[in-house]
Coordinates of C-alpha atoms (C1' of nucleotides) in Angstrom, one line a residue:
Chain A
X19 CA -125.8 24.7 52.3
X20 CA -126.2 27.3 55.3
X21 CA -122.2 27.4 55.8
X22 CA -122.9 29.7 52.4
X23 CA -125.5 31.6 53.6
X24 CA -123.5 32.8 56.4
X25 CA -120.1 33.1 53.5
X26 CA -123.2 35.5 51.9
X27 CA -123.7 37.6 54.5
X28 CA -120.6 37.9 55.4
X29 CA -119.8 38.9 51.4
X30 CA -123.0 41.1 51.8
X31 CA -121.3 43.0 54.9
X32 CA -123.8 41.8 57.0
X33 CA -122.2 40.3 59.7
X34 CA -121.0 42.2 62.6
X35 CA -120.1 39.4 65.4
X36 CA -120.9 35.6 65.7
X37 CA -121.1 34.2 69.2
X38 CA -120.1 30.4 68.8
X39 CA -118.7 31.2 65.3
X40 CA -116.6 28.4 65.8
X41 CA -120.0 26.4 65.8
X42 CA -122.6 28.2 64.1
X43 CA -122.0 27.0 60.4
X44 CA -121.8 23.2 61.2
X45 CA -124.7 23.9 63.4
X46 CA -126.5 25.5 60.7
X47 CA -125.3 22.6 58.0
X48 CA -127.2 20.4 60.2
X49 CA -130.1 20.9 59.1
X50 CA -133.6 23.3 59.4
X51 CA -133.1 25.2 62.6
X52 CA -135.0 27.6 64.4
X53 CA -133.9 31.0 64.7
X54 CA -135.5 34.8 65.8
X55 CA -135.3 38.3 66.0
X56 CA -137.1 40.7 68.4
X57 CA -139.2 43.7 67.5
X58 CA -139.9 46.0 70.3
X59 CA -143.1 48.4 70.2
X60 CA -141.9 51.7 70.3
X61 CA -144.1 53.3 68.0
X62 CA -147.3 52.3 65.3
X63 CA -145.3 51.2 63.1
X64 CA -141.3 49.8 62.6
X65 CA -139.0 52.1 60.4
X66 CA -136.9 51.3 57.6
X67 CA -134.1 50.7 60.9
X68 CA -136.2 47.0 61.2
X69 CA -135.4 46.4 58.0
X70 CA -132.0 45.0 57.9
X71 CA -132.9 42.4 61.1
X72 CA -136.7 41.6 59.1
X73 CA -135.1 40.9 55.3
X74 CA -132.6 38.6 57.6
X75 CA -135.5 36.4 59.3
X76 CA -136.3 35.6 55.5
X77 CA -132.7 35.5 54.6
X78 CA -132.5 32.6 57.0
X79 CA -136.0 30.9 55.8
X80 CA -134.7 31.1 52.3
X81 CA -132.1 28.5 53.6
X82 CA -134.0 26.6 54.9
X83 CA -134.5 27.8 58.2
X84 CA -137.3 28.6 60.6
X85 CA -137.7 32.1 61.6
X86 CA -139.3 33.1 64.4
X87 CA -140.7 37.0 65.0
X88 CA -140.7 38.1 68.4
X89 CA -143.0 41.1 69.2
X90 CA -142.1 42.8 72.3
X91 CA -145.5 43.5 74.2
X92 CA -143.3 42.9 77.7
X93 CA -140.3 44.3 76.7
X94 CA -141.7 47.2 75.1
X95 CA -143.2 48.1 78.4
X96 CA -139.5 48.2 80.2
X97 CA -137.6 49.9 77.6
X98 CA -134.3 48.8 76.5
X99 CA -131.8 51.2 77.4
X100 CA -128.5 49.6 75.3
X101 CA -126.7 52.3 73.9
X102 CA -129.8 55.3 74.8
X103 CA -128.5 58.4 76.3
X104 CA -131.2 58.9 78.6
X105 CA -133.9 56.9 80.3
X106 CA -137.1 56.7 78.4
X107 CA -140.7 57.5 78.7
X108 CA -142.9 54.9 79.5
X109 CA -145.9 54.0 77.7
X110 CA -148.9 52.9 78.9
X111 CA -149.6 48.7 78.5
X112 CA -153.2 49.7 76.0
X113 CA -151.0 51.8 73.9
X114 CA -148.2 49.2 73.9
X115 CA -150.4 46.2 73.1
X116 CA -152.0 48.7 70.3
X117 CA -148.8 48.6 69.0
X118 CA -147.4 45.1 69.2
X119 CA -150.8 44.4 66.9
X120 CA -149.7 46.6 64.5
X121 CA -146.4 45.5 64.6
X122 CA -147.1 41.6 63.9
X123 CA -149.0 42.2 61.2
X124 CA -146.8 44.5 59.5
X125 CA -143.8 41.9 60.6
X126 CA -145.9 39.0 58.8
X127 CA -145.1 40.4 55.7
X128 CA -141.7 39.4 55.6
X129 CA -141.9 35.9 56.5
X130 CA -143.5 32.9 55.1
X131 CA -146.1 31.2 57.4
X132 CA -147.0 28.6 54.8
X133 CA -143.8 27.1 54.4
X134 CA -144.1 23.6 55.5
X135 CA -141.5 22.7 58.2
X136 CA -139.8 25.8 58.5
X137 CA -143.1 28.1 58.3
X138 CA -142.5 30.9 60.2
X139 CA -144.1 31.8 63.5
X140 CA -145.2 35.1 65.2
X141 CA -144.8 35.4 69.2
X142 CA -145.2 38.0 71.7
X143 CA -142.9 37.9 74.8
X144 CA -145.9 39.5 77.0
X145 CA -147.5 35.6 76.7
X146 CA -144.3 34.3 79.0
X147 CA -143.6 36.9 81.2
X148 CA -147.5 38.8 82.5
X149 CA -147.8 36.0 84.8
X150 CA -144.4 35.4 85.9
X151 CA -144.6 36.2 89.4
X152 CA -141.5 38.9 91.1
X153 CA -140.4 36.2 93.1
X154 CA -140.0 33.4 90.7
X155 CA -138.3 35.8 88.6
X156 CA -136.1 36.9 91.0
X157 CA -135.2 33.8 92.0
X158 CA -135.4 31.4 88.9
X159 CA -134.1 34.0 86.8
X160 CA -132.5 37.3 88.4
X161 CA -130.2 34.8 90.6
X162 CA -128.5 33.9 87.1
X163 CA -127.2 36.9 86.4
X164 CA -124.6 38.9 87.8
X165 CA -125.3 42.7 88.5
X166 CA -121.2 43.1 88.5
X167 CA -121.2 41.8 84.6
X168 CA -124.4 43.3 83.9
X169 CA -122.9 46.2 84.9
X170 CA -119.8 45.7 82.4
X171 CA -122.0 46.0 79.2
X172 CA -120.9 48.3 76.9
X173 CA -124.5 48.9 76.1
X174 CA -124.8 50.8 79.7
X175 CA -121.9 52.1 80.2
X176 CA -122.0 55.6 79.3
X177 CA -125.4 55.2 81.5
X178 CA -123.4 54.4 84.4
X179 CA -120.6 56.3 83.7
X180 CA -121.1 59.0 82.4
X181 CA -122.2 62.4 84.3
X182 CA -125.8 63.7 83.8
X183 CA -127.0 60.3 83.0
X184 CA -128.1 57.3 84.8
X185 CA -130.1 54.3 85.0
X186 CA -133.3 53.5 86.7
X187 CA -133.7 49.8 88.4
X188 CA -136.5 49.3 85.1
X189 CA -134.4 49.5 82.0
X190 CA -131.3 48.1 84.1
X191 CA -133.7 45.0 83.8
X192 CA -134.4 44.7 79.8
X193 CA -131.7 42.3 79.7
X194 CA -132.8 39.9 82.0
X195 CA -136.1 40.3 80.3
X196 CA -134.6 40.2 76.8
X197 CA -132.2 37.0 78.1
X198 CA -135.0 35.5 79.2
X199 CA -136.9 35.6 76.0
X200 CA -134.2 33.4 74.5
X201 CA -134.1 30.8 76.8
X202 CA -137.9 30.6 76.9
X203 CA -137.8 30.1 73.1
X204 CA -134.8 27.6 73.1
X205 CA -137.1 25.3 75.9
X206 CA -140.4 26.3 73.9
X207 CA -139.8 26.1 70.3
X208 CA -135.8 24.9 70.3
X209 CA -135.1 28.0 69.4
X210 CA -130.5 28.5 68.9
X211 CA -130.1 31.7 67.1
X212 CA -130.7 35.3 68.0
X213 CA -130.6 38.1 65.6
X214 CA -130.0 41.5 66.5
X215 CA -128.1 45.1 66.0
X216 CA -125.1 45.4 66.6
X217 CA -126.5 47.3 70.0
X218 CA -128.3 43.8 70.5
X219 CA -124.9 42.3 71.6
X220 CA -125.3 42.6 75.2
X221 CA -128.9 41.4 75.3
X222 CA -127.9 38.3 73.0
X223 CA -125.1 37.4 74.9
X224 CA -127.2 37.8 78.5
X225 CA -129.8 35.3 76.5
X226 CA -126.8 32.8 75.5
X227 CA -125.6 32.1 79.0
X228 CA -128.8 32.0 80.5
X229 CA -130.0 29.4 78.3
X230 CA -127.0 27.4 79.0
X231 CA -127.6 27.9 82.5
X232 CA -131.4 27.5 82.9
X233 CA -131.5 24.7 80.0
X234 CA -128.0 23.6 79.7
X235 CA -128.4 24.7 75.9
X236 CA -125.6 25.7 73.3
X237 CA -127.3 28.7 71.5
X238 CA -126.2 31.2 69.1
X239 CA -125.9 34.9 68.4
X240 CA -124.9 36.6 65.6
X241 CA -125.6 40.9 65.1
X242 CA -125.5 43.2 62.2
X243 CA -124.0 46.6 61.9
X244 CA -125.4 49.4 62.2
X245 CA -126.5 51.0 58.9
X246 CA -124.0 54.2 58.3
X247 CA -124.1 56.9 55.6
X248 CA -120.7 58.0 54.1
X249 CA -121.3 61.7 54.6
X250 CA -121.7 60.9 58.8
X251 CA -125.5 61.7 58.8
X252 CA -128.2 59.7 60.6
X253 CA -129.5 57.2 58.1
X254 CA -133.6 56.6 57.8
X255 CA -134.6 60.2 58.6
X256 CA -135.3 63.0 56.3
X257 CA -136.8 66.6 56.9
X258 CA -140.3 64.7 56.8
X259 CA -138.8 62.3 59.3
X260 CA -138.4 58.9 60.1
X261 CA -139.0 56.8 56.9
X262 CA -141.8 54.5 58.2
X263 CA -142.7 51.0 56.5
X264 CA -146.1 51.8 57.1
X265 CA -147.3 52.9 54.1
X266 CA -150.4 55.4 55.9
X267 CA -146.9 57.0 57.6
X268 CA -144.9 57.0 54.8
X269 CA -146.4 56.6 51.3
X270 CA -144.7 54.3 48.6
X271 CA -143.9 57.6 47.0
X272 CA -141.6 58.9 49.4
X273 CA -140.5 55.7 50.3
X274 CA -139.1 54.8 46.5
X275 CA -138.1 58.6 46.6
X276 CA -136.0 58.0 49.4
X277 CA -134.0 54.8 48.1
X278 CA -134.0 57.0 44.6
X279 CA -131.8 60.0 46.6
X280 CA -129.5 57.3 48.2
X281 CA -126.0 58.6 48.0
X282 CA -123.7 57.2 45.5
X283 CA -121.2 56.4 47.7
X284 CA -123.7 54.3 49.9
X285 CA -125.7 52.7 47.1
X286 CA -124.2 49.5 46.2
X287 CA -123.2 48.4 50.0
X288 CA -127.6 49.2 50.5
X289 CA -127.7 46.7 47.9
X290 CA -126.0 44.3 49.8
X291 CA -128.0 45.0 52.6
X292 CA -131.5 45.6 51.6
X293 CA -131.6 43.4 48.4
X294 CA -131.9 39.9 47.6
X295 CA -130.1 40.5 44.3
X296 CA -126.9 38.3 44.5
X297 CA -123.5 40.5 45.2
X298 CA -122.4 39.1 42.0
X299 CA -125.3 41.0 40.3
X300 CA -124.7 43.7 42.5
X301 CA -121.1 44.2 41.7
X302 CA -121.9 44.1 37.8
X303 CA -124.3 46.8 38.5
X304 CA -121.3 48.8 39.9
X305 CA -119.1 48.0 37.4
X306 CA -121.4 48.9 34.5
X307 CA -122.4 52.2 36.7
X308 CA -118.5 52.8 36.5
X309 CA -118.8 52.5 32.9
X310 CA -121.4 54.7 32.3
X311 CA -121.6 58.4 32.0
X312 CA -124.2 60.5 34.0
X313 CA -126.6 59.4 36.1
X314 CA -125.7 55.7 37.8
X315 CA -128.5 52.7 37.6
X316 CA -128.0 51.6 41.2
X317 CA -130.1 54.2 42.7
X318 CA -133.1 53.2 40.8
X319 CA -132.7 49.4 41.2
X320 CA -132.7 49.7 44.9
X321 CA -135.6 51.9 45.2
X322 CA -137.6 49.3 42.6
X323 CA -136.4 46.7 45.0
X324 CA -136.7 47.7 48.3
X325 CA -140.2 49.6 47.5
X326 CA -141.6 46.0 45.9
X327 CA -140.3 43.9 49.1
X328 CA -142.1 46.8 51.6
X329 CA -145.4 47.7 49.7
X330 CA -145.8 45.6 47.3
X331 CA -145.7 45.7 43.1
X332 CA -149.0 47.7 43.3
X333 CA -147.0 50.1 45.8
X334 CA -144.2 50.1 43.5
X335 CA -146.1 50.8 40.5
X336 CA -147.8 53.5 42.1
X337 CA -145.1 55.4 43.2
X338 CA -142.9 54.7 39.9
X339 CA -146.2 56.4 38.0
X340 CA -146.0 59.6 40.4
X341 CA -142.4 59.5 40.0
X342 CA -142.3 59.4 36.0
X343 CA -145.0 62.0 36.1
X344 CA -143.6 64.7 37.9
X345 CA -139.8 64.3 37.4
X346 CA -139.7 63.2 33.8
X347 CA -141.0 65.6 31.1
X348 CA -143.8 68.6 31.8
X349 CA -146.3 67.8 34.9
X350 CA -148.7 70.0 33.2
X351 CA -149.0 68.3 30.0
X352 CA -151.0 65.6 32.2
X353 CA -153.9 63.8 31.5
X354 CA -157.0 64.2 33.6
X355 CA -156.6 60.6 34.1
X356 CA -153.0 60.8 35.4
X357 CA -153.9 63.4 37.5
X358 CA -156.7 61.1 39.6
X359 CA -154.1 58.8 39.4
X360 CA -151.5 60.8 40.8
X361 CA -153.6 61.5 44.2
X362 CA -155.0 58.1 44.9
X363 CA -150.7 57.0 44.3
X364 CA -150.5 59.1 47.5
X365 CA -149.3 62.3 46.4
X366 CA -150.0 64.4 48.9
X367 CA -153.1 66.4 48.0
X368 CA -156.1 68.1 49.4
X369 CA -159.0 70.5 48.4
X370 CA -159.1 73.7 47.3
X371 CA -161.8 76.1 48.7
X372 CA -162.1 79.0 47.0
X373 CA -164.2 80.7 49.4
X374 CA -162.1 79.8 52.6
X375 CA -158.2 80.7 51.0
X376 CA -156.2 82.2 53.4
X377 CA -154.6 85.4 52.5
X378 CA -151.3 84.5 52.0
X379 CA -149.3 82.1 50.0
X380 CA -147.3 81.1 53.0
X381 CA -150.2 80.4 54.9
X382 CA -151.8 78.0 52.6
X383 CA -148.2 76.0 51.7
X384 CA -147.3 75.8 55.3
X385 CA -150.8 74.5 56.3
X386 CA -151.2 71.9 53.4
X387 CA -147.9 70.7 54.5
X388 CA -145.8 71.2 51.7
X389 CA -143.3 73.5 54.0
X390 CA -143.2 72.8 57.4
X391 CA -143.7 77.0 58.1
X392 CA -144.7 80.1 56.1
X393 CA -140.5 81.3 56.5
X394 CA -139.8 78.2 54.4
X395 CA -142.3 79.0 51.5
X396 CA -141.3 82.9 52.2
X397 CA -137.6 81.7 51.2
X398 CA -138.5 79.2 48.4
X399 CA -140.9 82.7 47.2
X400 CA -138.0 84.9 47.5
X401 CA -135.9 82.4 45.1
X402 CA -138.7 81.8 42.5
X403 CA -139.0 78.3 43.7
X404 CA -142.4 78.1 43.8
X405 CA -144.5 76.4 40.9
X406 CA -147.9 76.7 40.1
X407 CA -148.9 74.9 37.1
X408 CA -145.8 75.5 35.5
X409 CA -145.8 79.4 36.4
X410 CA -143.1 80.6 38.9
X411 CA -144.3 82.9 41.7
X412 CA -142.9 85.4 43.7
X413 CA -142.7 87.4 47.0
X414 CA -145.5 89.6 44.8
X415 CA -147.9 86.9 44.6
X416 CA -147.6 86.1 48.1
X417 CA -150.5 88.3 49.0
X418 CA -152.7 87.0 45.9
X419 CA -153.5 83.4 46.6
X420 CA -156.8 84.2 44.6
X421 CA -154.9 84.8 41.2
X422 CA -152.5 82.5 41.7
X423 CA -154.9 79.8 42.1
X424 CA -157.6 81.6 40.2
X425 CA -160.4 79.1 38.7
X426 CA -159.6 79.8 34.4
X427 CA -155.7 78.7 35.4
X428 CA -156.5 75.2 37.0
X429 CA -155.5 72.2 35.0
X430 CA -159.1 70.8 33.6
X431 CA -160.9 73.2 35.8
X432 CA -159.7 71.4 38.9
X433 CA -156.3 70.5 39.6
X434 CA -153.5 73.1 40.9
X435 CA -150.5 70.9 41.3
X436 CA -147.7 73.1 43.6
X437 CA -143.6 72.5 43.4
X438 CA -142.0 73.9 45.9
X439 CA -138.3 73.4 45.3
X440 CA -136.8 70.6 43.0
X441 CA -138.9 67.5 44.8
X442 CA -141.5 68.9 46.6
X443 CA -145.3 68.6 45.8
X444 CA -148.6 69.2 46.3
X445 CA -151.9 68.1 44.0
X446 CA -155.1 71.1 45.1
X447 CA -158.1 70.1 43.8
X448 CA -160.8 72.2 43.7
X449 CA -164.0 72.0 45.7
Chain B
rG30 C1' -132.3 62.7 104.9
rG31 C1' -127.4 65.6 104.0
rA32 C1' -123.8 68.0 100.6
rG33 C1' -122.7 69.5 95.8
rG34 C1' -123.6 69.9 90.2
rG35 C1' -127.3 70.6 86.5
rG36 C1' -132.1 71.7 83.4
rU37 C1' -131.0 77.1 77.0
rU38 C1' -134.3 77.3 70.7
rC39 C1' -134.6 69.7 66.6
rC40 C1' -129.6 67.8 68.8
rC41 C1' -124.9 69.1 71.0
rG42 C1' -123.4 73.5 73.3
rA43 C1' -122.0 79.1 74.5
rG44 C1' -124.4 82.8 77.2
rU45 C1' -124.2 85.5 84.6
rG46 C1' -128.6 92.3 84.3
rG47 C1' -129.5 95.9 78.7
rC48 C1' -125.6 95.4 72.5
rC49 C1' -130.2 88.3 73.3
rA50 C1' -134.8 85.5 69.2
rA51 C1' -130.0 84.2 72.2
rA52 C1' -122.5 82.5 69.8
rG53 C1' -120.6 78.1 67.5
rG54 C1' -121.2 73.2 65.5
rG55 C1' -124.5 69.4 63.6
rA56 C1' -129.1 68.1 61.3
rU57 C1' -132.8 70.2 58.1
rC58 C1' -134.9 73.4 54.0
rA59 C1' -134.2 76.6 49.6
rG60 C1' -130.9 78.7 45.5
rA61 C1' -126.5 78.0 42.2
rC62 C1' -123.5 73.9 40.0
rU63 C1' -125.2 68.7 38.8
rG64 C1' -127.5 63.3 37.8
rU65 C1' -134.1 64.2 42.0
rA66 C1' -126.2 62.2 43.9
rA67 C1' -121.8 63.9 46.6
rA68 C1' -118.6 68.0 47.4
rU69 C1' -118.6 73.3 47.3
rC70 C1' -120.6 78.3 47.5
rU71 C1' -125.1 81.4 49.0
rG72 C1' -129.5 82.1 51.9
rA73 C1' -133.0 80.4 55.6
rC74 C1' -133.4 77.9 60.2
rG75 C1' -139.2 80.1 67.3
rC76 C1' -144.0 82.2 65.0
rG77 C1' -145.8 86.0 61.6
rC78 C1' -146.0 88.5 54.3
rG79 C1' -145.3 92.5 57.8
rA80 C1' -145.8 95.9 62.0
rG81 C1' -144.9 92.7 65.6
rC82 C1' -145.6 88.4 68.9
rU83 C1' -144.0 84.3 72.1
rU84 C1' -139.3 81.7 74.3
rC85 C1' -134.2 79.9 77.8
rG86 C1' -137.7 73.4 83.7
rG87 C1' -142.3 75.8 86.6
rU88 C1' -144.5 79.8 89.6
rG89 C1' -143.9 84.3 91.9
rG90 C1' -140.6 88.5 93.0
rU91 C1' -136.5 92.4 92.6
rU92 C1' -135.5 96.0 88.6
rC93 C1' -136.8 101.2 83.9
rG94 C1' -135.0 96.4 82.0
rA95 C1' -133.9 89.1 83.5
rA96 C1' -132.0 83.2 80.1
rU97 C1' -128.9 85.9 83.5
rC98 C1' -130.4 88.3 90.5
rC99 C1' -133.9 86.4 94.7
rA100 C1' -137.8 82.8 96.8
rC101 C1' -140.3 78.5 96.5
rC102 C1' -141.5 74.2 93.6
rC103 C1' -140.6 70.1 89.8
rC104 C1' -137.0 67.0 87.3
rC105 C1' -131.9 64.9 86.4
rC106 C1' -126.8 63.7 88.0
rU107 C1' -122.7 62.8 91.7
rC108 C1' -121.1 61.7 96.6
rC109 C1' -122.5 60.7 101.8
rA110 C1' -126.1 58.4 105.3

RNA sequence: GGAGGGGUUCCCGAGUGGCCAAAGGGAUCAGACUGUAAAUCUGACGCGCGAGCUUCGGUGGUUCGAAUCCACCCCCCUCCA
């Protein structure tokens, strides 16, 4: 039974290396085992990067397994520095262990806790290692690992090798750290497989041979490529920036918006990778895409998918409403109604003071956040591609925010919803 | 501690006294074409509607004028001890 679900992700393209490959599908055929991933606090919340490694955990439970979360609240402090240009900043240990909190309960939603034997479980490497003491470490653990290997790592190479970079003594460490984790999980909870990155390989391997050497223990690793776009670009960031799975960072809106611009030549492999939908469903989807003229399905199936696994039906609903509203048919000819609707969705909004308008249009789109500076709405201006209400403006009405929003033209005395560009929008209500 | 090499606008990376708000590439945004795609073309890309204002690790200095020269300081890298 599991020897398919590593034949699936295989199919699915989500297997980058096995260590123990030889083993790992007879290991898995045996029966429920126990498997994790690590999530390192680096920020409030994890970005759609997690997602690959967090749909995996429950890949794994849906087999059968029993995935285990690890939140880094020790290794966050360190930093890992596999495959990272330059040292990092530290953060302080109350803004990290703000973090992890976040982090496990957004984490939670992916796995099943109530799952009978394999229910899933939720750990934080700070419980293992705050009271390890340096000398212990050094000597129970450090004395397994060899600084002329470690130093071998592809992960640190170009840190160590590369001129105008280096490597301090801390994030040198992370492995030992991160190796450590595993062998405390394999003695703790029997733990045998790590997930990772494909940058992950390093650490996962460090964690295999300790365990074998601490514990005598045959574990497992297996790591996932990294997620590529076709045109070269970094994936998971737009001009707003990183796409968050929080949903206070990044609503549902521009989170289904995001999956709904997916290019076409990336869109079925996403799929494979961020859907449960079988790659036999998948590939009909492609086919019948193939068939069609216009506009393919694939784009739309993945956002519906990937938005309902993240935030939810509601979330999904909610963004698919804004969505239908704004790009389909005349955004004016809305009801009151749809309009409420529309800003408690999470389109972003905010109110309109007639009193207190700046005196330029540039000043109030750049400040509502609809353009990031008054030279972007100045160039949208100068190329009509502003929209208020349905009415262009222009450079001319730049200096007339008080006609443009005047009170007789707001939608049911209250609403000025702004376009700025082809995707861009922003709901003013009045005060 | 010693010797040498570096720190430029989101990123990479040119720039060694005025022609520098600073080449080029990438990313990003807008327009055209489309399918809220890709590719392509056009424009924008420190801030400001504008006059103009503020930048090239930091602080002072030389000069009519400094990212460019000088002094000191901070940080990074390499080698030596």
């Amino acid at each position: 039974m599991s020897s398919a679900l590593i034949a699936d992700l295989q199919a699915r393209g989500l297997v980058f290396q096995i260590a123990g490959e030889d083993h790992l599908s007879a290991w898995l055929d045996g029966g429920s085992r126990t498997l994790y991933c690590g999530f390192d606090p680096t920020a409030d919340s994890l970005h759609i990067g997690s997602l690959v490694p967090l749909l995996m955990l429950r890949r794994f439970q849906l087999a059968g397994h029993r995935p285990i979360a690890l939140v880094g609240g020790a290794t966050g402090l360190i930093g890992d520095p596999s495959f990272k240009a330059q040292e990092r900043q530290l953060n302080t240990p109350d803004v990290v262990a703000g973090w992890v909190d976040k982090l496990r309960a957004q984490v939670s939603r992916f796995i099943d806790f109530d799952a009978g034997d394999n229910s899933a479980l939720v750990v934080n490497n700070l419980d293992w290692t705050k009271d390890l003491d340096v000398l212990s470490f050094l000597r129970d653990v450090g004395k397994h690992f060899s600084v002329n290997a470690m130093i071998q790592k592809e992960s640190v190479k170009q840190r160590i090798e590369r001129e105008g970079a280096g490597i301090s003594f801390t994030e040198f460490t992370y492995m030992i750290l991160q190796s450590y984790d595993f062998a405390e999980l394999y003695h703790r909870h029997g733990c045998g497989l790590q997930l990772g990155g494909s940058d992950q390989w390093g650490n996962i391997t460090g964690g295999i041979d300790l365990t074998r050497r601490m514990h005598g223990g045959q574990v497992f690793g297996l790591t996932m490529p990294l997620i590529t776009k076709a045109d070269g670009s970094k994936f998971g960031k737009t001009e707003a920036g990183t796409i968050w799975l929080d949903p206070a960072r990044t609503s549902p809106y521009s989170f289904y918006q995001f999956w709904l611009s997916v290019a076409d030549d990336d869109v079925y492999r996403f799929l494979r990778y961020f859907t449960f939908l079988s790659v036999e469903e998948i590939a009909a989807i492609e086919a019948s895409d193939q068939a069609r003229e216009g506009r393919p399905e694939a784009q739309r199936v993945l956002a519906e998918e990937v938005t309902r696994l993240v935030h939810g039906d509601d979330g999904l609903a909610g963004a698919q409403r804004i969505t239908e509203s704004l790009f389909s048919g005349d955004p004016t000819s809305l009801a009151e109604s749809d309009l409420d609707q529309l800003r408690l969705d999470g389109l972003p909004s905010s109110a309109l003071e007639e009193g207190s308008l700046p005196e330029t249009l540039t000043q109030l789109l750049a400040d509502c956040g609809l353009a990031s500076s008054g030279k972007q709405v100045k160039d949208a201006l100068q190329r009509q591609a502003v929209v208020v209400n349905g009415a262009p403006c222009g450079m001319d009405d730049n200096g007339a925010p008080l006609t443009v929003f005047a009170a007789e033209k707001a939608l049911f005395g209250r609403f000025h919803l702004v376009r700025l560009g082809k995707k861009k929008y922003h709901l003013f209500e009045r005060a």
